[in-house]
Coordinates of C-alpha atoms in Angstrom, one line a residue:
X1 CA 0.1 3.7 -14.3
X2 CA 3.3 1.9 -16.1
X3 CA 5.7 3.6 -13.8
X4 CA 3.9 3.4 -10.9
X5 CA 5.3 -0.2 -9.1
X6 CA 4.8 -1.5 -5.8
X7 CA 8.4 -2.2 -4.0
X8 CA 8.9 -3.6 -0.9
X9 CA 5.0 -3.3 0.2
X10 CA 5.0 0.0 -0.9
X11 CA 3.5 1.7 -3.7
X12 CA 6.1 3.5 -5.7
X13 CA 6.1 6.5 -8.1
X14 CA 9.0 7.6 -10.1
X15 CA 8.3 11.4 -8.8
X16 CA 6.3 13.6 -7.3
X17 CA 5.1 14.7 -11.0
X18 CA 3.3 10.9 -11.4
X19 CA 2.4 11.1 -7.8
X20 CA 0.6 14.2 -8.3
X21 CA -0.9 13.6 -11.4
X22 CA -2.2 10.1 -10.4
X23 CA -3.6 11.7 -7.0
X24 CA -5.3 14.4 -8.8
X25 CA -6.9 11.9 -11.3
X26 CA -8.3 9.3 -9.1
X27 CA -9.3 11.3 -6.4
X28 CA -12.2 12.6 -9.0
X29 CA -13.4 9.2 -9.1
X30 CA -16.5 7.8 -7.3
X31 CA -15.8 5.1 -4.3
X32 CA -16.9 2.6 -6.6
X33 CA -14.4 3.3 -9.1
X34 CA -11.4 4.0 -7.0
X35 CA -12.3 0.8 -5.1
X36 CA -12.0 -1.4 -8.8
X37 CA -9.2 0.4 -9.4
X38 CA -7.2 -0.2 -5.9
X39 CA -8.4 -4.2 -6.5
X40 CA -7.4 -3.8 -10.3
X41 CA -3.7 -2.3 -10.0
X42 CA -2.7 -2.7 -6.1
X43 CA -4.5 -5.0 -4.1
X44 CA -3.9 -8.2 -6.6
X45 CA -0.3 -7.3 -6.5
X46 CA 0.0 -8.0 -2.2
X47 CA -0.4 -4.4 -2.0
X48 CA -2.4 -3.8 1.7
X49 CA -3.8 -0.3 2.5
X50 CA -3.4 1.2 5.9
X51 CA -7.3 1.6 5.3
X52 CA -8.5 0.1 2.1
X53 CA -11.4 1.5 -0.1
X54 CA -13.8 -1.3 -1.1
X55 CA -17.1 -1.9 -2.4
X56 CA -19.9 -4.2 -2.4
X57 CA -17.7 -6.9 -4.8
X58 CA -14.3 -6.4 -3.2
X59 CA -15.0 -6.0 0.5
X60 CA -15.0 -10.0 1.8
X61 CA -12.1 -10.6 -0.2
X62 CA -10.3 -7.5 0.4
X63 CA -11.0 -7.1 4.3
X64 CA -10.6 -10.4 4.7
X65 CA -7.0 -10.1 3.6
X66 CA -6.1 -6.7 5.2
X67 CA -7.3 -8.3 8.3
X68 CA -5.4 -11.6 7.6
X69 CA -2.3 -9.4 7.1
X70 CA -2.6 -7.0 10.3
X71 CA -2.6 -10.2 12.1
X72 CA 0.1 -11.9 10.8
X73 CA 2.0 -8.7 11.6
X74 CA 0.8 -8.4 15.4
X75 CA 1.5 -11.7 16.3
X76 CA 5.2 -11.5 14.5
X77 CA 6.2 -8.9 16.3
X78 CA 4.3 -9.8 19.5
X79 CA 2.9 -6.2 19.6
X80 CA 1.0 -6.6 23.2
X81 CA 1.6 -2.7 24.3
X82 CA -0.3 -2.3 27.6
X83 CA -2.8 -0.3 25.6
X84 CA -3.8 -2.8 23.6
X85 CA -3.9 -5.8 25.2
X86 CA -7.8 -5.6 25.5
X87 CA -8.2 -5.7 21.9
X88 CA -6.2 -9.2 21.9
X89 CA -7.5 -12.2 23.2
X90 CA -5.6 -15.7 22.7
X91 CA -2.6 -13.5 21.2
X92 CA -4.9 -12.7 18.4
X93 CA -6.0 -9.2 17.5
X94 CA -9.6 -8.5 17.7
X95 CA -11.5 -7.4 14.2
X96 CA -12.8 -4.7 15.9
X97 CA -9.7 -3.3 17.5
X98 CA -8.5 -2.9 13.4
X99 CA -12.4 -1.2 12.4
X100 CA -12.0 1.1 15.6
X101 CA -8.1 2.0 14.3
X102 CA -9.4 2.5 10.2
X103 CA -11.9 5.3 11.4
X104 CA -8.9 6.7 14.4
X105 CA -6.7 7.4 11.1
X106 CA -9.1 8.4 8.4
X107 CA -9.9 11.0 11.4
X108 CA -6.6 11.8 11.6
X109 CA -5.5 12.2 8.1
X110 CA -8.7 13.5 6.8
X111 CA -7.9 12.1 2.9
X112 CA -9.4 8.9 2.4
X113 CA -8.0 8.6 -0.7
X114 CA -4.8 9.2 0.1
X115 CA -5.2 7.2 3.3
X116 CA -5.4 4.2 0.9
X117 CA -2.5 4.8 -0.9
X118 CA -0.2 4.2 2.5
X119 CA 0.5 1.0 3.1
X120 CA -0.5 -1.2 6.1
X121 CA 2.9 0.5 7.8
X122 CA 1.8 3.5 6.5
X123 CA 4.5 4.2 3.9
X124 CA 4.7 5.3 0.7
X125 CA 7.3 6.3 -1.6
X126 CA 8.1 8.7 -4.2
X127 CA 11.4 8.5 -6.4
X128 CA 13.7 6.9 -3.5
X129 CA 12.2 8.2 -1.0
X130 CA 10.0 6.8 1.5
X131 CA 7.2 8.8 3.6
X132 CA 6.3 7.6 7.0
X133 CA 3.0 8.7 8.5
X134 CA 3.2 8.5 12.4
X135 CA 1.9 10.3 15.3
X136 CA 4.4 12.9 15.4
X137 CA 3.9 14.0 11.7
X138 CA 6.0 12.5 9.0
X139 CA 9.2 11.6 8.6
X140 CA 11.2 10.8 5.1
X141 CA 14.4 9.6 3.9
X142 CA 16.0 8.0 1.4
X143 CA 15.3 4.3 1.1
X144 CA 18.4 3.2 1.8
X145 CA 18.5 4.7 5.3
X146 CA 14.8 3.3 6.3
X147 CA 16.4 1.5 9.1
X148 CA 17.7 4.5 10.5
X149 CA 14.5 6.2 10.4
X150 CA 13.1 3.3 12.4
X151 CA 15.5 3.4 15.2
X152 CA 15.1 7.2 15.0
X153 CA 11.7 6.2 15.9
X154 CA 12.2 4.0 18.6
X155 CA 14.7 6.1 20.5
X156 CA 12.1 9.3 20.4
X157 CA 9.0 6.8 21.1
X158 CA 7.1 7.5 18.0
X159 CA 4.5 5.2 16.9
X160 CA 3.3 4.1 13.6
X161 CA -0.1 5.6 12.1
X162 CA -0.7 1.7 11.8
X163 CA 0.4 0.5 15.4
X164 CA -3.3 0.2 16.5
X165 CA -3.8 0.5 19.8
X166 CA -0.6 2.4 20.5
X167 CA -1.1 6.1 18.4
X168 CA -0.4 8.4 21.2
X169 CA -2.4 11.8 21.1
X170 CA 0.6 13.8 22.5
X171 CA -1.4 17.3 22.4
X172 CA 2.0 18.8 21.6
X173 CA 4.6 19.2 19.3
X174 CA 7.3 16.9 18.5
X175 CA 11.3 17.7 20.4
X176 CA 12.8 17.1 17.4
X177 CA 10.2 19.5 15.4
X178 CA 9.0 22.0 17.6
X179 CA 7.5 24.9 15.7
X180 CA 6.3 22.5 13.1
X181 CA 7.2 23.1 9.5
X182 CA 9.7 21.0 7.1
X183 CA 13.1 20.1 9.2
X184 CA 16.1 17.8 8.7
X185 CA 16.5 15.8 12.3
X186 CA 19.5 14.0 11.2
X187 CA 21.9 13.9 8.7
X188 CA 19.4 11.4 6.6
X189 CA 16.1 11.8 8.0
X190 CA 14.0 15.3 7.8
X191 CA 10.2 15.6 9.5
X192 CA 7.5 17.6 8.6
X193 CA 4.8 18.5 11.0
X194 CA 2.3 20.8 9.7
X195 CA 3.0 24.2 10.4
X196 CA 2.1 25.7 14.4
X197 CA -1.1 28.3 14.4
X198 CA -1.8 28.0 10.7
X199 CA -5.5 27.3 11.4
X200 CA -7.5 29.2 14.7
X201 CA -10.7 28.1 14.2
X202 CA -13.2 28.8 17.1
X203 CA -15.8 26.2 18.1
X204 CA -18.1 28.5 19.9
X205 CA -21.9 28.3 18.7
X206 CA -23.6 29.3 22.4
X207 CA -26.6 30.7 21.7
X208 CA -26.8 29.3 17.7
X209 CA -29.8 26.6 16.9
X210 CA -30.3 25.2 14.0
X211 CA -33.6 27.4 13.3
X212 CA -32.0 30.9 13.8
X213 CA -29.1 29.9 11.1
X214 CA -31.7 28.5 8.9
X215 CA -32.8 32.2 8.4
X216 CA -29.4 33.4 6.9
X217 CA -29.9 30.5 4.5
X218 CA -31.1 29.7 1.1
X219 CA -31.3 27.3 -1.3
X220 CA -31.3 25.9 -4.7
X221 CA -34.2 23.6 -4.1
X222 CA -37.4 24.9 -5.1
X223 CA -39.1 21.6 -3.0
X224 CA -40.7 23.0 0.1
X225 CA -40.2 20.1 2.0
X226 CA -37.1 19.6 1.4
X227 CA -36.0 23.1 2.7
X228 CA -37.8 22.3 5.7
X229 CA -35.9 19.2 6.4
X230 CA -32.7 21.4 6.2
X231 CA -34.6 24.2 8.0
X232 CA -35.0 21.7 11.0
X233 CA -31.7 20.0 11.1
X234 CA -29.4 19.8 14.5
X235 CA -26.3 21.4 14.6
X236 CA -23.8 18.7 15.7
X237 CA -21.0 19.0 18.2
X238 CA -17.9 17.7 15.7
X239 CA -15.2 15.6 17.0
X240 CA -11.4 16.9 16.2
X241 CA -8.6 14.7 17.1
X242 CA -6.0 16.8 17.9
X243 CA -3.4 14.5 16.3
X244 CA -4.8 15.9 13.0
X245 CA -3.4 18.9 14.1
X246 CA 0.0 17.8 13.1
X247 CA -1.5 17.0 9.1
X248 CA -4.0 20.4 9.3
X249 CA -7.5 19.9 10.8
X250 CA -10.1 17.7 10.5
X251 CA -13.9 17.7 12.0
X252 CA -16.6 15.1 11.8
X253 CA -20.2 14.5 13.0
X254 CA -21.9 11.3 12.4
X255 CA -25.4 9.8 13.1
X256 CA -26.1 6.3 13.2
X257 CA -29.2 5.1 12.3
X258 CA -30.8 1.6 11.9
X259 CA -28.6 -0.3 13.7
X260 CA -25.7 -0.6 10.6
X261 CA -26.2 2.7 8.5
X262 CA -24.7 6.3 9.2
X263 CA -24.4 9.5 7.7
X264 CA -20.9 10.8 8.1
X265 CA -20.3 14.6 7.8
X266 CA -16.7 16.0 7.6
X267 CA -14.6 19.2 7.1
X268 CA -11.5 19.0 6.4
X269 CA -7.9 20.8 5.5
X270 CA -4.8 18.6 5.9
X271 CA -1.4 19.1 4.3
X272 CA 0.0 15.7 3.9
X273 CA 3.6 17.3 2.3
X274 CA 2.9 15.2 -1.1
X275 CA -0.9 16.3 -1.2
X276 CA -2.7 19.4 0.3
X277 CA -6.7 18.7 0.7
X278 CA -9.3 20.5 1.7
X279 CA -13.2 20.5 1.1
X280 CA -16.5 19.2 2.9
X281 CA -18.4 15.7 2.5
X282 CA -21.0 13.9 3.6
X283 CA -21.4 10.0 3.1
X284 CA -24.0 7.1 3.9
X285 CA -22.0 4.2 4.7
X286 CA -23.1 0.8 6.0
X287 CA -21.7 -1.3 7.9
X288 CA -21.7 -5.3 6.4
X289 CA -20.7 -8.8 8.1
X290 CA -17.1 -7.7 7.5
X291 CA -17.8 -5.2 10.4
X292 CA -16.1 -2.4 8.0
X293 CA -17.8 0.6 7.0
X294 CA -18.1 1.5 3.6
X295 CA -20.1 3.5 1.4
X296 CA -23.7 2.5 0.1
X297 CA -25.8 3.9 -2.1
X298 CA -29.5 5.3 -1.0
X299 CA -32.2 7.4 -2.3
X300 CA -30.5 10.1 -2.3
X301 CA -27.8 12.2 -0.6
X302 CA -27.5 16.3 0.0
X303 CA -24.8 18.6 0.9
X304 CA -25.3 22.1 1.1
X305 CA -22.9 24.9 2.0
X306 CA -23.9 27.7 3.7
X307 CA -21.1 29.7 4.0
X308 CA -17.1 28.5 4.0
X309 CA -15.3 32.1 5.4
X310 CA -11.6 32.4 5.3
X311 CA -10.2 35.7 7.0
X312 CA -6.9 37.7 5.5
X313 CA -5.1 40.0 7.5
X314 CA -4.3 43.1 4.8
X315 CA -2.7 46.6 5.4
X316 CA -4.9 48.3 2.6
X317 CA -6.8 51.3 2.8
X318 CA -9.8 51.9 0.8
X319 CA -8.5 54.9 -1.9
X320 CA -11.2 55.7 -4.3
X321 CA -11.9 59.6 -4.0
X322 CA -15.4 59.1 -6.4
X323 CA -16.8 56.1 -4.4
X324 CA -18.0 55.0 -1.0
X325 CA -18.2 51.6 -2.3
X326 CA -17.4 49.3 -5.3
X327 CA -19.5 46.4 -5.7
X328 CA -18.4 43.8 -9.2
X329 CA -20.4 41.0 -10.0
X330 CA -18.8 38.1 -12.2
X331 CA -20.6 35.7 -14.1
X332 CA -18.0 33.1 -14.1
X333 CA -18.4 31.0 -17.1
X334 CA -18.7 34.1 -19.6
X335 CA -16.6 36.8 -18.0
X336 CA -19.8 39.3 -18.0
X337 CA -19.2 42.2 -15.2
X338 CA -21.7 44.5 -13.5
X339 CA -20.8 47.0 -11.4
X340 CA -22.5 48.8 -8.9
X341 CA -21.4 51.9 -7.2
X342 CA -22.3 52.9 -3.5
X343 CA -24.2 50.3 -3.0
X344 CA -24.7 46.3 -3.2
X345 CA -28.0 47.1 -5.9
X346 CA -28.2 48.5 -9.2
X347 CA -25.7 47.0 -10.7
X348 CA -24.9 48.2 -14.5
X349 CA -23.5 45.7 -17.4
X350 CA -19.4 46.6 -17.6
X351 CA -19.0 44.4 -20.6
X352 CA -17.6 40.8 -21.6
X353 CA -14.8 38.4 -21.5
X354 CA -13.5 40.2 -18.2
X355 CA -10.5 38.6 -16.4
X356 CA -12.5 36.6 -13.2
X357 CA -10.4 37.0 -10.1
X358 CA -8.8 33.9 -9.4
X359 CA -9.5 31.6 -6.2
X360 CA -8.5 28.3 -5.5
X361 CA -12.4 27.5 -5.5
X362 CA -13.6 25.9 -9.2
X363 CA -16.2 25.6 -11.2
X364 CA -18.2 29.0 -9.5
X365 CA -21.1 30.2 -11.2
X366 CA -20.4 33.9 -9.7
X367 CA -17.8 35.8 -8.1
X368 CA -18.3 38.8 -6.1
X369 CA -16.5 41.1 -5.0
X370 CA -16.5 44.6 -2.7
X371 CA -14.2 47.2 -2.0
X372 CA -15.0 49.8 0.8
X373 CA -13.1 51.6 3.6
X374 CA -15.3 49.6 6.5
X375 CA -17.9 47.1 5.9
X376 CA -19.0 46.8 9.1
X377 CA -16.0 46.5 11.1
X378 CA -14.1 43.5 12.2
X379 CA -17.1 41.1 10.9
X380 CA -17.2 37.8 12.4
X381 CA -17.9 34.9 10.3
X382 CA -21.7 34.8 11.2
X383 CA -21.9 38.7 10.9
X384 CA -20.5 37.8 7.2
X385 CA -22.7 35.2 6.3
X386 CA -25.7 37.9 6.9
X387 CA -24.1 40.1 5.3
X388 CA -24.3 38.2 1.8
X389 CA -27.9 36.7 2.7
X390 CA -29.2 40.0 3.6
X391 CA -27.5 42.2 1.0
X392 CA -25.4 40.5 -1.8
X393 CA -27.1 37.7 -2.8
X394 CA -30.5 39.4 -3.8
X395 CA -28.6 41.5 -6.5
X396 CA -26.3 38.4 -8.0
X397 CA -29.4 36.3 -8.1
X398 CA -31.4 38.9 -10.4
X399 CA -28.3 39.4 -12.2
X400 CA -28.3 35.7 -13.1
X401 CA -32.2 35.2 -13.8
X402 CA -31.7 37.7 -16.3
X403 CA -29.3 35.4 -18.2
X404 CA -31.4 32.5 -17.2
X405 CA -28.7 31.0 -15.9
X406 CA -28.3 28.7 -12.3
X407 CA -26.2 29.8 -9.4
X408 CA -25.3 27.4 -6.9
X409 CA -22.1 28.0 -6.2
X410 CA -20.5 31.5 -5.3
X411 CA -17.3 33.3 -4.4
X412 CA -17.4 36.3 -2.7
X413 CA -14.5 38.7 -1.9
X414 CA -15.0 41.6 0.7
X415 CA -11.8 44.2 1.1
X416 CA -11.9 46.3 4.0
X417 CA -9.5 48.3 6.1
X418 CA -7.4 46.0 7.9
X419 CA -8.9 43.2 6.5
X420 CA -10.1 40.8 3.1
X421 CA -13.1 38.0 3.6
X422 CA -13.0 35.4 1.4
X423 CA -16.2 32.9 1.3
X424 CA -17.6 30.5 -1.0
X425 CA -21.1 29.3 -0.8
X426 CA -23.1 26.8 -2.3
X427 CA -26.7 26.7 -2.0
X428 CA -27.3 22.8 -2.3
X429 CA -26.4 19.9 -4.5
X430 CA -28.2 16.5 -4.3
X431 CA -27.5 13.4 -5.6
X432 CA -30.2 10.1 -5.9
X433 CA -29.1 6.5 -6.1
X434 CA -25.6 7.7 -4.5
X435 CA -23.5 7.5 -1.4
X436 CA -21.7 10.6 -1.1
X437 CA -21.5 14.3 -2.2
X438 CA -18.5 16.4 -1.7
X439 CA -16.8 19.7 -2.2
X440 CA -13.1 19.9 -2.6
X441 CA -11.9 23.3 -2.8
X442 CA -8.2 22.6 -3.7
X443 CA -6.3 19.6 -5.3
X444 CA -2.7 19.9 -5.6
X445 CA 0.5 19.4 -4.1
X446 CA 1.1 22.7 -2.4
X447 CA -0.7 25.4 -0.4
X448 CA -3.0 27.4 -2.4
X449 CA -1.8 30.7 -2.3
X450 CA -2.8 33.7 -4.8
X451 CA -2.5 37.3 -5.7
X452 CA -5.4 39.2 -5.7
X453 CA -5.6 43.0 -7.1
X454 CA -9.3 44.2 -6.7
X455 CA -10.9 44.8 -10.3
X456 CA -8.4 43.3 -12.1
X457 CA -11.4 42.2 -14.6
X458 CA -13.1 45.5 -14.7
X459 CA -13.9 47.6 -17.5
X460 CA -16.3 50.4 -19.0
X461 CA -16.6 53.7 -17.5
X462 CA -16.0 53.2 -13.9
X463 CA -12.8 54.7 -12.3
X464 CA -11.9 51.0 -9.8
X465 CA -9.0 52.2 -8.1
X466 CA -9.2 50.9 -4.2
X467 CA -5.9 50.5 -3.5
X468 CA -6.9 46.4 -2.5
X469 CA -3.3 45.7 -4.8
X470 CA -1.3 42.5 -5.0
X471 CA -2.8 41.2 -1.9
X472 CA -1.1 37.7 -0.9
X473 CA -3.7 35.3 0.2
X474 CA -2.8 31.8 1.8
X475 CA -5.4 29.5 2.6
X476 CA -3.8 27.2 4.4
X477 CA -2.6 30.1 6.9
X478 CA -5.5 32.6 7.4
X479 CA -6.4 34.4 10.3
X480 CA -9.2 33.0 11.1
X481 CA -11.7 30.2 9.5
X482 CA -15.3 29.9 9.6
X483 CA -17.9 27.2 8.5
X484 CA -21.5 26.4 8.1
X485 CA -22.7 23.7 6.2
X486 CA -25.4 20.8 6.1
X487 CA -25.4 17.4 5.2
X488 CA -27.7 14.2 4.6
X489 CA -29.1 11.3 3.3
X490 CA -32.4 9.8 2.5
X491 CA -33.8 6.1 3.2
X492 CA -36.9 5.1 2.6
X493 CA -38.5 8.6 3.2
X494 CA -37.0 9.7 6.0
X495 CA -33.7 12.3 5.8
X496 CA -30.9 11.4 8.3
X497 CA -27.9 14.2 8.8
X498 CA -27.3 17.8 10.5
X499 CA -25.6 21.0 10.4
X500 CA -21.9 21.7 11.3
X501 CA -21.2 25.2 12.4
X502 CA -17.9 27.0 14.0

């Protein structure tokens, strides 16, 4: 924290190292704690966040200010953009114009965390360079030539992620960036617009309620009534601004309840070009006198994943001349395999301390994975999911009742002709006295990419040649993304939430 400074209203790391490590660090921490620490090390230093993270002891002091400061700023540079002008009155912005902006961007960027560490112009800067955050991606440069960037701005029309009121949803890609991608513009300026196609997710659930997925779900929660509350959950139609599309893609449901509470549901996989994110959460927030909303903490909160899918084009064939299928189950924390051949049952102990193939998932209590020439072909993401409810899962749980140990979270791995499924699962975690749960699959500050060779942890007698070698997986760029998840939160009794599904 030494080296990290705030110059010129920005907060300033010596390199991307610091950056990365501080990011990766913090972002573990609870809202409660990362709101101390913003106050702590930023905010008493005239720091001001694009959107600030606060809690029950910084909020009025905290919101008052940011608000304070947006103001001072609007009426400086007499910002009264046709679009705006409703949300001032007597030249003075309206607090509710800024609380509609701070949920626009945290929609937009996805990070909340990261939103915070962007000042109210949403900059930041690493080394000497400064990051601009705008509605036509990002833009960098060195600091000395920020003024250049600005009028690089002006002249193509770009606005500020902070300009409230004025964020324009183009629905297309920037002139000066059209395919998306990292380019240099001018001689001292480059942009970086997330890359074009990298995510075609489809948002068709005709014909899919909320009771006929429940049947293709389980979970870890032995309480009858519980399941039943999750059982009976509405699927939610998500928002998706397509401004996100320019950072990666975000989606978000959200169900107000009593007037100033909510329960805020959100998928999301963004590449920010100094961060790449991507994970689930669900929140309960309320909303105080400041008119903000922040987190709160209630009885309890759950999240449960029913299936994450990502789809991997491959040009494999299945090659094993013994086998019509190869079936390996990991137990994650322990490296024990069991195999099972020509079929998803029957699986036989392959020995110990086995290499676990590697995804950019953590902390799994299984991996699976199955080699064949055709699993059923072309599977969609729902076709999947029944797939591991109906066939896999019964063999991995008896597997881990044997070693009497839990399994809540799961990777799975199925290589086909033509094609490699990757999913992860998690079959419910709850909190009590909390505000949020969440499920990051990746920190870090580049797309997760891996190798995968099939078997690569196998051992004993059985002959595991597939021919699924040195496949390259990158999950920022599959071919096709599925997800089904749930979320919710408990007040008083009564559970509030929904299930997101595309």
């Amino acid at each position: 924290m030494d080296k990290i400074n705030i110059e010129g209203g920005r907060i300033s790391f010596p390199n991307k190292a610091t950056f990365s490590e501080f990011y990766n660090t913090s972002k573990k921490e609870d809202n409660d704690e990362i709101a101390s620490m913003l106050e702590e090390k930023f905010y008493r230093k005239d720091f001001y966040s694009l959107k600030p993270i606060v809690n029950d002891k910084t909020e009025i002091k905290e919101i008052q200010k940011h608000f304070a400061k947006i103001k001072q700023h609007q009426l400086t540079n007499k910002s009264k953009n046709a679009k705006n002008t409703s949300q001032i009155v007597d030249g003075i912005l309206l607090d509710e114009a800024i609380i509609d902006h701070y949920d626009i961007v945290e929609d937009i960027i996805g990070d909340e965390f990261f939103l915070s560490l962007l000042n109210e112009n949403a900059e930041i800067q690493v080394d000497d360079i400064i990051y601009k955050y705008t509605d036509q991606g990002i833009l960098f440069c060195n600091k000395e030539n920020i003024n250049e960037l600005y009028t690089f701005m002006s002249i193509y029309q770009i606005k500020s992620l902070s300009d409230i009121g004025e964020v324009d949803v183009h629905q297309k890609y920037p002139k000066f960036n059209p395919n998306g991608g990292l380019k240099q513009v001018t001689a001292h300026i480059s942009s970086f617009v997330d890359d074009k196609g990298t995510e075609n997710i489809s948002n068709s659930i005709t014909n899919i309620s909320a009771k006929s997925m429940a049947t293709e779900a389980l979970m870890a929660s032995t309480d009858p009534v519980f399941n039943n509350v999750v059982n009976n959950l509405q699927i939610c139609n998500p928002s998706s601004p397509w401004l996100a599309n320019l950072f990666g893609q975000t989606k978000i449901c959200t169900t107000n309840y009593e007037s100033k509470r909510r329960v805020k549901l959100k998928y999301y996989n963004v590449n920010l070009f100094l961060a790449f994110s991507i994970g689930v959460n669900v929140k309960h927030q309320f909303r105080g006198w400041t008119g903000i909303w922040r987190e709160e903490n209630t009885d309890s909160v759950a999240l449960g994943v029913n299936s994450v899918t990502w789809f991997f084009d491959n040009s494999k064939v299945f090659s094993n001349p013994y086998n019509s299928m190869i079936v390996n189950y990991y137990v994650a924390d322990t490296g024990k395999l069991y195999t099972s051949l020509n079929s998803y049952n029957n699986a036989i102990y392959a020995g110990t301390d086995k290499p676990v193939p590697n995804l950019p998932i953590k902390k799994l209590d299984m991996i699976i994975e199955v080699a064949a020439d055709f699993i059923g072909k072309d599977l969609t993401e729902n076709e999947t999911r029944k797939l591991f409810y109906g066939s896999i899962y019964g063999q991995a749980e008896k597997i881990m009742k044997s070693l009497n140990k839990p399994m809540n979270e799961i990777g799975v791995i199925l290589n086909q002709r033509g094609q490699t499924i990757v999913q992860y699962y998690n079959l419910g975690a709850k909190c009590t006295n909390c505000s949020e749960k969440q499920k990051p699959f990746d920190w870090g500050v580049v797309t997760p990419k891996m190798t995968y060779t099939f078997g690569a942890g196998n051992g004993g007698n059985f002959n595991v040649k597939t021919g699924f070698n040195d496949l390259k997986f990158d999950f920022k760029n599959p071919k096709v993304t599925g997800l089904n998840i749930y979320g919710m939160a408990n007040k008083h009794g009564k559970w509030y939430g929904f299930k997101m599904v595309f």
